[in-house]
Amino acid sequence: MVVVTGQSKVRANPDDAMSSSDAEDDFQEPATPTATQAGPALPLLPQQFPEVVPLNVGGMFFTTRLSTLRRYEDTMLAAMFSGRHYIPTDAEGRYFIDRDGTYFGDILNFLRSGDLPPRERVRSVYKEAQYYSIGPLLDNLEDIQPLKGEKVRQAFLGLMPYYKDHLERIIEIAKLRAMQRKARFAKLKVCVFKEEMPITPYECPHFNALRFERSESETKLFEHHCEVDVSFGPWEAVADVYDLLHCIVTDLAARGIAADHQCIGVCDKHLVNHYYCKRPIYEFKITWW
């Protein structure tokens, strides 16, 4: 005897059965319409700019002609105000550029009439010109001080093997020693020598003869490492030891690190015959606060 309850469901055909995945599909909520489903997106119209453009650059306000911003085609400003890109506006309708505006006036003055900034602002304006990709301004700034002198200085430092690595080593050693001693400053010894072997005019002819006659073991003696933390040299240029010391202090200062130095003597390691190293050794004092 077969009992059929009210909850039972008789299927007339096995092919009418639904799979579990089909059943789940029946209960899925409709997906949120996408742009494709809603229809093709309308193309953005080119942004229109007035002839006189009000600007808000990082909270500083400027006003200039549209033609000034488009003075040079291959710049970021020309691209921004070409109409191909959307520029947001502030509550007053000024076109907003999210950049510090301190030196934007110098940028505009160059675009207007080719004026260059005073010397004390050259480095900062150069960075802004790099950001806005203003090639003519970059070329002009590179030909005046202090950037002109910086190019010469970098050419000199290019002769110095591992200069940047040695500079980083000075910082790391000084930081480690200050932290170990819980001190406000740290001292380290730095050797700076221009020539392989500092010699007096009297010793020069003897040294030159020895240089060509010395054995392989003597050659290694002349190429020894002084007992210092960091050693710079040798190099071939008119610039001398004091010029390199100035570069080291300047580059440390650019990193926010105060450094003083003084000569504390020479390396007195005996090399060969009556020759000693005599490379100058400087004590650097790095102050951290």
CSV table of C-alpha atoms in Angstrom, one decimal:
chain,number,residue,atom,x,y,z
A,1,MET,CA,0.0,0.0,0.0
A,2,VAL,CA,1.4,3.3,-1.0
A,3,VAL,CA,0.6,6.4,1.1
A,4,VAL,CA,0.9,9.8,-0.7
A,5,THR,CA,1.2,12.8,1.6
A,6,GLY,CA,0.4,16.4,0.8
A,7,GLN,CA,4.0,17.4,0.8
A,8,SER,CA,5.0,14.8,-1.7
A,9,LYS,CA,5.5,15.9,-5.3
A,10,VAL,CA,5.0,13.5,-8.2
A,11,ARG,CA,7.3,14.2,-11.2
A,12,ALA,CA,5.8,12.9,-14.4
A,13,ASN,CA,9.1,13.0,-16.2
A,14,PRO,CA,12.7,12.5,-14.8
A,15,ASP,CA,14.0,15.0,-17.3
A,16,ASP,CA,12.0,17.8,-15.6
A,17,ALA,CA,14.2,17.5,-12.5
A,18,MET,CA,16.4,20.6,-11.7
A,19,SER,CA,20.0,20.4,-10.6
A,20,SER,CA,21.1,22.1,-7.3
A,21,SER,CA,22.8,24.8,-9.3
A,22,ASP,CA,19.7,25.5,-11.3
A,23,ALA,CA,17.7,25.8,-8.0
A,24,GLU,CA,20.2,28.3,-6.6
A,25,ASP,CA,20.0,30.4,-9.7
A,26,ASP,CA,16.3,30.7,-9.2
A,27,PHE,CA,16.8,32.4,-5.9
A,28,GLN,CA,19.8,34.7,-6.8
A,29,GLU,CA,19.1,38.4,-6.5
A,30,PRO,CA,19.3,40.4,-9.7
A,31,ALA,CA,22.9,41.7,-10.3
A,32,THR,CA,23.5,45.4,-10.2
A,33,PRO,CA,23.4,46.8,-13.7
A,34,THR,CA,26.8,47.6,-15.1
A,35,ALA,CA,27.7,50.3,-17.6
A,36,THR,CA,27.6,47.7,-20.3
A,37,GLN,CA,24.2,46.5,-19.3
A,38,ALA,CA,22.9,50.0,-19.0
A,39,GLY,CA,24.0,50.9,-22.5
A,40,PRO,CA,27.1,52.4,-24.1
A,41,ALA,CA,28.8,55.1,-22.0
A,42,LEU,CA,28.7,58.6,-23.5
A,43,PRO,CA,32.1,60.0,-24.5
A,44,LEU,CA,33.5,62.7,-22.2
A,45,LEU,CA,33.4,66.1,-23.8
A,46,PRO,CA,36.6,68.1,-23.9
A,47,GLN,CA,36.9,70.4,-20.8
A,48,GLN,CA,36.5,74.1,-21.8
A,49,PHE,CA,38.7,76.7,-20.2
A,50,PRO,CA,38.3,80.4,-20.1
A,51,GLU,CA,40.8,82.8,-21.6
A,52,VAL,CA,41.7,84.0,-18.1
A,53,VAL,CA,42.3,81.0,-15.8
A,54,PRO,CA,41.9,81.3,-12.0
A,55,LEU,CA,44.1,78.7,-10.3
A,56,ASN,CA,44.3,77.2,-6.8
A,57,VAL,CA,47.8,75.6,-6.4
A,58,GLY,CA,47.9,73.9,-3.0
A,59,GLY,CA,45.8,76.7,-1.4
A,60,MET,CA,47.7,79.6,-3.1
A,61,PHE,CA,45.7,81.6,-5.7
A,62,PHE,CA,47.0,82.7,-9.1
A,63,THR,CA,45.5,84.1,-12.3
A,64,THR,CA,47.0,83.8,-15.7
A,65,ARG,CA,46.1,83.5,-19.4
A,66,LEU,CA,45.3,80.1,-20.9
A,67,SER,CA,48.0,80.8,-23.6
A,68,THR,CA,50.6,81.2,-20.8
A,69,LEU,CA,49.8,77.7,-19.4
A,70,ARG,CA,50.1,76.3,-22.9
A,71,ARG,CA,53.3,78.2,-23.8
A,72,TYR,CA,55.4,75.0,-24.3
A,73,GLU,CA,53.6,72.0,-25.7
A,74,ASP,CA,55.6,69.3,-24.1
A,75,THR,CA,54.9,70.3,-20.5
A,76,MET,CA,52.5,69.0,-17.9
A,77,LEU,CA,50.7,72.3,-17.7
A,78,ALA,CA,50.0,72.4,-21.4
A,79,ALA,CA,48.7,68.8,-21.2
A,80,MET,CA,46.6,69.6,-18.1
A,81,PHE,CA,44.9,72.5,-19.8
A,82,SER,CA,44.7,71.1,-23.3
A,83,GLY,CA,41.1,70.0,-22.7
A,84,ARG,CA,41.9,66.3,-22.8
A,85,HIS,CA,42.0,66.0,-19.0
A,86,TYR,CA,39.6,66.9,-16.4
A,87,ILE,CA,40.8,69.5,-13.8
A,88,PRO,CA,38.7,69.8,-10.6
A,89,THR,CA,37.7,73.1,-9.3
A,90,ASP,CA,37.4,74.5,-5.7
A,91,ALA,CA,34.3,76.0,-4.2
A,92,GLU,CA,35.1,79.4,-5.9
A,93,GLY,CA,35.5,77.8,-9.3
A,94,ARG,CA,39.3,78.0,-9.4
A,95,TYR,CA,41.1,75.1,-11.2
A,96,PHE,CA,42.8,73.1,-8.5
A,97,ILE,CA,46.4,71.7,-8.7
A,98,ASP,CA,47.3,69.5,-5.8
A,99,ARG,CA,50.9,70.8,-5.4
A,100,ASP,CA,52.7,73.2,-3.1
A,101,GLY,CA,52.3,76.6,-4.7
A,102,THR,CA,55.2,78.4,-3.0
A,103,TYR,CA,57.3,78.5,-6.2
A,104,PHE,CA,54.5,78.4,-8.7
A,105,GLY,CA,54.7,82.1,-9.2
A,106,ASP,CA,58.3,81.7,-10.5
A,107,ILE,CA,57.0,79.0,-12.9
A,108,LEU,CA,54.4,81.5,-14.3
A,109,ASN,CA,56.9,84.3,-14.5
A,110,PHE,CA,59.1,82.2,-16.7
A,111,LEU,CA,56.2,81.1,-18.9
A,112,ARG,CA,55.1,84.7,-19.2
A,113,SER,CA,58.3,86.5,-20.0
A,114,GLY,CA,61.3,84.1,-19.5
A,115,ASP,CA,62.2,85.5,-16.1
A,116,LEU,CA,64.4,83.4,-13.9
A,117,PRO,CA,64.2,83.2,-10.1
A,118,PRO,CA,66.9,84.7,-7.8
A,119,ARG,CA,69.8,82.5,-6.8
A,120,GLU,CA,68.4,81.5,-3.4
A,121,ARG,CA,65.3,80.0,-5.0
A,122,VAL,CA,67.0,78.3,-8.0
A,123,ARG,CA,67.2,74.8,-6.5
A,124,SER,CA,63.6,74.8,-5.4
A,125,VAL,CA,62.3,76.2,-8.6
A,126,TYR,CA,64.3,73.5,-10.5
A,127,LYS,CA,62.4,70.8,-8.6
A,128,GLU,CA,59.1,72.4,-9.6
A,129,ALA,CA,60.2,72.7,-13.2
A,130,GLN,CA,61.1,69.0,-13.1
A,131,TYR,CA,57.6,68.2,-11.8
A,132,TYR,CA,55.9,70.2,-14.5
A,133,SER,CA,58.3,69.0,-17.2
A,134,ILE,CA,59.3,72.5,-18.4
A,135,GLY,CA,62.4,71.7,-20.4
A,136,PRO,CA,63.4,75.3,-21.4
A,137,LEU,CA,63.3,76.4,-17.7
A,138,LEU,CA,65.4,73.4,-16.7
A,139,ASP,CA,68.0,74.2,-19.3
A,140,ASN,CA,68.2,77.8,-18.2
A,141,LEU,CA,68.5,77.0,-14.5
A,142,GLU,CA,71.2,74.4,-15.2
A,143,ASP,CA,73.4,77.2,-16.7
A,144,ILE,CA,73.3,79.5,-13.7
A,145,GLN,CA,74.5,79.2,-10.1
A,146,PRO,CA,74.2,77.2,-7.9
A,147,LEU,CA,73.3,74.5,-10.4
A,148,LYS,CA,76.2,75.2,-12.7
A,149,GLY,CA,78.6,74.8,-9.9
A,150,GLU,CA,76.8,71.6,-8.8
A,151,LYS,CA,77.4,70.1,-12.2
A,152,VAL,CA,81.1,70.8,-11.9
A,153,ARG,CA,81.2,69.4,-8.4
A,154,GLN,CA,79.4,66.2,-9.5
A,155,ALA,CA,82.0,65.9,-12.3
A,156,PHE,CA,84.7,65.9,-9.7
A,157,LEU,CA,82.9,63.5,-7.4
A,158,GLY,CA,82.5,61.2,-10.4
A,159,LEU,CA,86.3,60.6,-10.3
A,160,MET,CA,86.0,59.4,-6.7
A,161,PRO,CA,85.6,55.7,-6.4
A,162,TYR,CA,82.7,54.6,-4.2
A,163,TYR,CA,82.0,58.2,-2.9
A,164,LYS,CA,78.3,57.6,-2.2
A,165,ASP,CA,79.0,54.3,-0.6
A,166,HIS,CA,81.6,55.8,1.7
A,167,LEU,CA,79.3,58.6,2.6
A,168,GLU,CA,76.6,56.1,3.6
A,169,ARG,CA,79.2,54.2,5.7
A,170,ILE,CA,80.1,57.4,7.6
A,171,ILE,CA,76.4,57.9,8.5
A,172,GLU,CA,75.8,54.2,9.5
A,173,ILE,CA,79.0,54.1,11.7
A,174,ALA,CA,78.1,57.4,13.4
A,175,LYS,CA,74.5,56.3,14.0
A,176,LEU,CA,75.6,52.9,15.4
A,177,ARG,CA,78.1,54.4,17.8
A,178,ALA,CA,75.8,57.1,19.0
A,179,MET,CA,73.1,54.6,19.7
A,180,GLN,CA,75.4,52.2,21.5
A,181,ARG,CA,76.8,54.9,23.7
A,182,LYS,CA,73.5,56.8,24.1
A,183,ALA,CA,75.4,59.9,23.1
A,184,ARG,CA,74.4,63.1,21.3
A,185,PHE,CA,77.4,62.8,18.9
A,186,ALA,CA,79.8,60.2,17.5
A,187,LYS,CA,83.3,60.4,16.3
A,188,LEU,CA,85.1,58.4,13.6
A,189,LYS,CA,88.3,58.6,11.7
A,190,VAL,CA,88.3,59.3,8.0
A,191,CYS,CA,91.4,59.2,5.7
A,192,VAL,CA,91.3,61.6,2.7
A,193,PHE,CA,94.3,61.4,0.4
A,194,LYS,CA,94.6,62.7,-3.2
A,195,GLU,CA,97.8,60.8,-4.1
A,196,GLU,CA,98.8,57.3,-3.4
A,197,MET,CA,101.8,58.4,-1.5
A,198,PRO,CA,102.3,61.9,-0.1
A,199,ILE,CA,105.9,62.8,-0.5
A,200,THR,CA,108.1,65.9,-0.1
A,201,PRO,CA,110.0,67.4,-3.0
A,202,TYR,CA,113.2,65.9,-1.5
A,203,GLU,CA,111.8,62.4,-1.5
A,204,CYS,CA,110.2,62.6,-4.9
A,205,PRO,CA,113.1,61.4,-7.1
A,206,HIS,CA,113.9,58.5,-4.6
A,207,PHE,CA,110.2,57.5,-4.5
A,208,ASN,CA,109.9,57.5,-8.3
A,209,ALA,CA,112.9,55.2,-8.6
A,210,LEU,CA,111.5,53.0,-5.9
A,211,ARG,CA,108.1,52.9,-7.5
A,212,PHE,CA,109.5,51.2,-10.6
A,213,GLU,CA,112.0,48.9,-8.8
A,214,ARG,CA,109.9,47.6,-5.9
A,215,SER,CA,108.9,44.0,-5.7
A,216,GLU,CA,105.4,42.6,-5.6
A,217,SER,CA,105.4,42.4,-1.8
A,218,GLU,CA,106.5,46.0,-1.6
A,219,THR,CA,103.8,47.0,-4.0
A,220,LYS,CA,101.2,45.5,-1.6
A,221,LEU,CA,102.7,47.5,1.3
A,222,PHE,CA,102.2,50.8,-0.7
A,223,GLU,CA,98.6,49.8,-1.3
A,224,HIS,CA,97.8,49.2,2.3
A,225,HIS,CA,94.6,50.3,4.1
A,226,CYS,CA,95.0,52.9,6.8
A,227,GLU,CA,93.5,52.1,10.2
A,228,VAL,CA,90.5,54.3,9.9
A,229,ASP,CA,86.7,53.9,9.6
A,230,VAL,CA,86.4,55.2,6.0
A,231,SER,CA,89.0,56.1,3.4
A,232,PHE,CA,88.6,58.4,0.3
A,233,GLY,CA,91.1,58.4,-2.5
A,234,PRO,CA,93.2,58.6,-4.5
A,235,TRP,CA,92.0,60.7,-7.4
A,236,GLU,CA,93.4,62.7,-10.3
A,237,ALA,CA,92.0,66.3,-10.5
A,238,VAL,CA,93.0,69.8,-9.6
A,239,ALA,CA,90.6,69.7,-6.6
A,240,ASP,CA,92.5,68.9,-3.5
A,241,VAL,CA,91.8,67.2,-0.1
A,242,TYR,CA,90.1,70.3,1.3
A,243,ASP,CA,87.7,70.4,-1.7
A,244,LEU,CA,86.7,66.8,-1.0
A,245,LEU,CA,86.2,67.5,2.7
A,246,HIS,CA,83.9,70.4,1.8
A,247,CYS,CA,81.9,68.0,-0.4
A,248,ILE,CA,81.6,65.5,2.4
A,249,VAL,CA,80.3,68.1,4.9
A,250,THR,CA,78.0,69.6,2.3
A,251,ASP,CA,76.4,66.3,1.3
A,252,LEU,CA,76.0,65.3,5.0
A,253,ALA,CA,74.3,68.7,5.6
A,254,ALA,CA,71.9,68.0,2.7
A,255,ARG,CA,70.9,64.9,4.6
A,256,GLY,CA,70.2,67.0,7.7
A,257,ILE,CA,73.4,65.8,9.5
A,258,ALA,CA,75.8,68.2,11.2
A,259,ALA,CA,79.4,67.3,10.8
A,260,ASP,CA,82.7,68.9,12.0
A,261,HIS,CA,86.1,67.7,11.2
A,262,GLN,CA,89.7,68.4,12.1
A,263,CYS,CA,93.0,66.9,11.1
A,264,ILE,CA,94.5,64.7,13.9
A,265,GLY,CA,97.7,63.6,12.2
A,266,VAL,CA,98.8,61.2,9.5
A,267,CYS,CA,99.0,57.5,9.1
A,268,ASP,CA,102.4,56.5,10.4
A,269,LYS,CA,102.5,53.0,9.1
A,270,HIS,CA,106.0,52.0,7.9
A,271,LEU,CA,105.9,50.8,4.3
A,272,VAL,CA,109.3,50.1,2.9
A,273,ASN,CA,112.8,51.4,3.4
A,274,HIS,CA,112.4,54.8,5.1
A,275,TYR,CA,108.9,55.5,3.7
A,276,TYR,CA,105.9,55.8,5.8
A,277,CYS,CA,102.3,56.2,4.7
A,278,LYS,CA,101.7,59.9,5.8
A,279,ARG,CA,98.2,60.1,4.5
A,280,PRO,CA,96.2,62.7,6.5
A,281,ILE,CA,93.6,61.4,8.9
A,282,TYR,CA,90.6,63.5,10.0
A,283,GLU,CA,88.4,63.1,13.0
A,284,PHE,CA,84.7,63.6,12.0
A,285,LYS,CA,82.3,64.6,14.7
A,286,ILE,CA,78.6,63.8,13.8
A,287,THR,CA,76.1,65.5,16.0
A,288,TRP,CA,72.6,64.0,16.0
A,289,TRP,CA,70.7,66.5,18.1
